[in-house]
XYZ file of C-alpha atoms in Angstrom:
289
model
C 100.338 108.510 80.333
C 103.886 109.946 82.075
C 106.885 107.998 81.653
C 106.780 105.576 84.493
C 110.392 106.554 85.644
C 108.937 110.168 86.819
C 106.422 108.419 89.089
C 106.152 109.084 92.466
C 104.019 106.420 94.021
C 102.232 106.486 97.792
C 101.982 103.404 99.457
C 101.026 102.270 102.829
C 104.156 102.062 105.006
C 106.567 102.236 106.533
C 108.919 100.421 104.188
C 108.970 96.540 104.451
C 105.029 96.460 105.023
C 103.238 94.156 102.789
C 102.104 97.040 100.627
C 105.415 98.048 100.037
C 106.333 94.590 98.499
C 103.291 94.947 96.258
C 104.558 98.154 95.351
C 107.908 97.175 94.795
C 107.022 94.210 92.809
C 105.153 96.283 90.142
C 107.210 99.379 90.152
C 110.969 98.243 91.167
C 112.663 101.436 89.714
C 110.341 104.243 90.517
C 110.188 106.849 93.654
C 108.259 104.948 96.505
C 106.639 106.993 99.493
C 105.074 105.442 102.569
C 102.410 107.312 103.995
C 100.737 106.376 107.701
C 97.280 105.489 106.611
C 95.289 104.792 103.635
C 93.483 108.107 103.400
C 96.736 109.565 103.260
C 97.956 107.599 100.419
C 94.420 108.285 98.595
C 94.378 112.078 99.280
C 98.374 112.331 98.369
C 97.326 110.955 94.715
C 93.931 113.161 94.716
C 95.988 115.961 95.295
C 98.429 115.459 93.003
C 101.510 115.343 95.225
C 102.352 111.861 93.834
C 101.298 110.276 90.483
C 100.105 106.991 91.992
C 98.859 105.250 95.031
C 99.023 101.638 96.361
C 96.709 100.605 98.870
C 95.066 97.431 100.269
C 91.521 96.468 98.729
C 90.620 93.089 99.919
C 92.085 90.054 101.705
C 91.178 86.334 101.166
C 90.393 85.879 104.923
C 89.002 89.301 106.186
C 87.313 90.492 103.025
C 87.339 94.019 101.510
C 89.089 96.564 103.430
C 86.064 99.008 103.974
C 88.202 102.064 104.440
C 89.612 101.767 100.904
C 86.056 101.444 99.388
C 84.300 104.030 101.484
C 87.058 106.417 100.626
C 86.932 105.628 96.754
C 83.135 105.957 96.621
C 82.522 109.173 99.113
C 86.066 111.103 99.048
C 87.979 110.273 95.869
C 87.693 110.655 92.066
C 90.371 108.110 91.556
C 90.500 105.124 89.065
C 92.116 101.672 89.341
C 94.672 101.328 86.776
C 96.107 97.935 88.276
C 95.564 95.152 90.472
C 98.636 93.280 92.469
C 98.053 89.986 94.300
C 100.077 89.157 97.254
C 100.591 86.210 99.071
C 100.364 86.534 102.871
C 102.651 85.033 105.307
C 102.831 85.985 108.950
C 105.351 85.054 111.379
C 105.988 86.190 115.310
C 109.110 88.345 115.577
C 110.893 89.575 118.378
C 114.052 91.881 119.280
C 116.939 89.675 119.315
C 117.852 90.983 122.667
C 114.441 88.990 123.695
C 114.814 85.742 121.546
C 115.362 83.291 124.532
C 112.322 85.088 126.563
C 109.694 85.055 123.782
C 107.355 82.416 125.093
C 106.918 85.210 127.767
C 105.966 87.916 125.424
C 104.071 90.727 127.224
C 102.198 92.336 124.342
C 101.871 91.766 120.330
C 101.677 94.434 117.917
C 100.494 94.429 114.211
C 97.742 95.710 112.013
C 94.271 94.660 112.905
C 93.641 92.278 109.700
C 97.114 90.342 110.564
C 96.208 89.905 113.848
C 92.770 88.551 112.420
C 94.628 86.363 110.376
C 96.279 84.597 113.223
C 93.446 84.372 115.625
C 93.732 80.910 116.377
C 97.359 80.541 116.796
C 97.243 83.978 119.286
C 94.013 82.712 121.119
C 95.525 79.185 121.985
C 99.365 80.137 122.394
C 99.055 83.749 124.028
C 95.447 84.055 124.886
C 96.302 86.455 128.035
C 98.701 88.660 126.200
C 97.254 92.029 124.956
C 96.916 92.596 121.234
C 97.449 96.103 120.162
C 96.401 97.006 116.518
C 98.942 99.335 114.340
C 98.796 100.933 110.991
C 100.820 98.605 109.442
C 102.711 95.047 109.713
C 105.997 96.789 109.642
C 105.185 99.694 111.681
C 104.691 97.383 114.369
C 107.862 95.667 113.773
C 109.675 99.153 113.932
C 108.052 99.450 117.409
C 109.622 96.002 118.548
C 113.009 97.171 117.198
C 112.897 100.412 118.935
C 112.432 98.637 122.232
C 115.119 95.998 122.765
C 114.317 95.880 126.526
C 110.532 95.259 126.229
C 109.467 91.466 125.599
C 107.027 92.513 123.114
C 106.348 91.115 119.742
C 105.277 91.848 116.118
C 103.463 89.837 113.722
C 104.301 90.479 110.434
C 106.418 89.467 107.180
C 110.066 88.460 106.644
C 110.915 91.776 104.670
C 110.227 93.129 108.045
C 112.175 91.065 110.191
C 115.044 91.360 107.774
C 114.471 95.354 107.486
C 114.648 95.924 111.495
C 116.783 93.102 112.419
C 114.253 91.090 114.347
C 114.391 87.322 115.409
C 111.145 85.088 113.894
C 110.633 82.722 116.892
C 107.438 81.389 114.953
C 106.989 81.207 111.433
C 103.674 80.862 109.450
C 101.464 81.499 112.279
C 98.485 82.526 110.189
C 95.152 80.426 110.267
C 94.758 79.721 106.901
C 97.580 79.113 104.195
C 95.741 79.898 101.057
C 95.584 83.955 102.110
C 96.350 86.864 99.577
C 95.547 90.190 99.466
C 94.250 92.500 96.594
C 96.139 95.896 96.242
C 95.318 98.000 93.991
C 96.995 101.257 92.148
C 94.902 104.440 92.100
C 95.495 107.307 89.709
C 93.331 110.555 88.633
C 93.496 109.248 85.208
C 91.550 106.689 83.498
C 94.714 104.967 82.012
C 95.790 101.193 82.225
C 99.482 100.217 83.685
C 100.758 97.223 81.801
C 103.689 95.569 83.213
C 104.507 92.422 81.388
C 102.406 89.037 81.693
C 99.057 89.876 83.327
C 96.998 86.977 85.085
C 93.573 86.330 84.046
C 91.104 88.597 81.921
C 91.130 92.476 82.629
C 89.011 93.575 85.135
C 86.742 96.593 85.642
C 85.440 97.680 88.806
C 81.760 99.475 89.057
C 80.081 101.123 92.022
C 76.224 101.701 91.766
C 73.336 102.439 93.744
C 69.817 101.022 92.953
C 66.611 103.375 92.437
C 64.608 103.696 95.421
C 61.598 102.086 95.920
C 61.936 99.651 92.998
C 60.717 95.925 93.578
C 63.483 93.151 92.492
C 65.957 96.167 91.498
C 68.939 94.021 92.418
C 67.820 91.241 90.281
C 67.314 93.626 87.556
C 70.739 94.794 87.574
C 72.171 91.174 87.625
C 70.083 90.509 84.430
C 71.835 93.403 82.709
C 75.057 91.606 83.010
C 73.249 87.890 82.674
C 71.713 88.021 79.439
C 74.889 89.830 77.820
C 77.115 86.955 79.682
C 79.175 89.468 80.993
C 81.192 87.543 84.259
C 81.036 88.913 87.600
C 83.558 87.989 90.144
C 82.493 89.892 92.483
C 79.582 91.489 93.989
C 79.424 92.924 97.555
C 77.326 96.217 99.426
C 78.415 98.796 101.471
C 76.644 101.218 103.498
C 75.619 104.544 101.802
C 75.767 106.153 105.284
C 72.516 108.238 104.883
C 70.478 105.973 106.584
C 69.402 102.267 107.774
C 69.380 100.126 104.433
C 70.525 102.295 102.062
C 73.760 100.661 100.570
C 75.736 100.967 97.304
C 77.144 98.240 95.483
C 80.591 97.196 94.382
C 80.808 94.665 91.396
C 84.150 93.556 89.521
C 83.597 92.437 85.803
C 85.728 90.351 83.929
C 85.479 92.552 80.770
C 87.078 95.826 79.420
C 84.158 98.970 79.906
C 85.322 99.772 76.543
C 83.559 96.612 74.783
C 80.304 97.194 73.567
C 78.615 94.685 75.820
C 79.683 96.737 78.406
C 78.885 100.073 77.409
C 75.299 98.945 76.724
C 75.478 97.577 80.327
C 76.253 100.981 81.448
C 73.203 102.448 79.648
C 70.804 100.444 80.281
C 71.690 100.476 84.051
C 71.144 104.113 83.653
C 68.101 103.809 82.191
C 66.641 101.581 85.181
C 67.516 104.447 87.429
C 70.605 103.292 88.729
C 73.618 105.691 89.212
C 76.984 103.808 88.183
C 80.622 104.920 88.945
C 83.308 103.227 86.859
C 87.077 102.863 88.396
C 88.164 101.855 85.233
C 89.633 98.900 83.498
C 92.918 97.006 84.711
C 95.111 93.943 84.333
C 96.059 91.823 87.533
C 99.730 90.826 88.544
C 101.098 88.651 91.022
C 104.107 89.382 93.608
C 106.873 86.532 92.888
C 107.058 84.686 96.200
């Protein structure tokens, strides 16, 4: 494994995005390089332009980020080497030149997940105001900062407001206050980054497809883990993009893939006719609040 000091790390930018905060908390002394989209981040590490990439995987409210999951299954041969959980707090912010007019906002910009997380507030408070989706919350904040003459707003975090010198006019506008996002660190190597005290057990993520035309195939898969007493923390399906009714499954298991029971599970799944792709074993860390 490379010395961490030499790592270059791609993240969904620009600076002050939630992904930036997650990246900075885990890699405070590394070189962080912003990219505009999730595929660009993943391609950067796949092509060797950077050593690692940090991208969002799942949100408490909005669920899995489909673009990340689908890219990892269909496009990239990468491993998850660490996971960061970040508490999500969304605020409404405007340019300081518009702070006295903020109740007459004409347009609101943010990442689609952020807008969805604040649906109730935006619906009841600004029901007639157009909502515009942006690549990240910080990119939306940057747009507002660059347009002081327009009465527009961004939804984002405190870091974005500080970075772009915006005025937070309404705090904590998100609908639910137990909202977290999972960010994963991706690498071409199946390593395990350890950064101090981890939360809970190590986790392994696998992607698998079921054998065709086999009755009870999913039940058989779950039984493989059940009789071995392997704890599944998540199971979800995504379209294979080959036809209606064709899916692959994403499963999180609270165990190390090198344990004997896990190795036995992989062998039994293959014997059942499943295709199995492991994204590796990794630890979970929390972003300080």
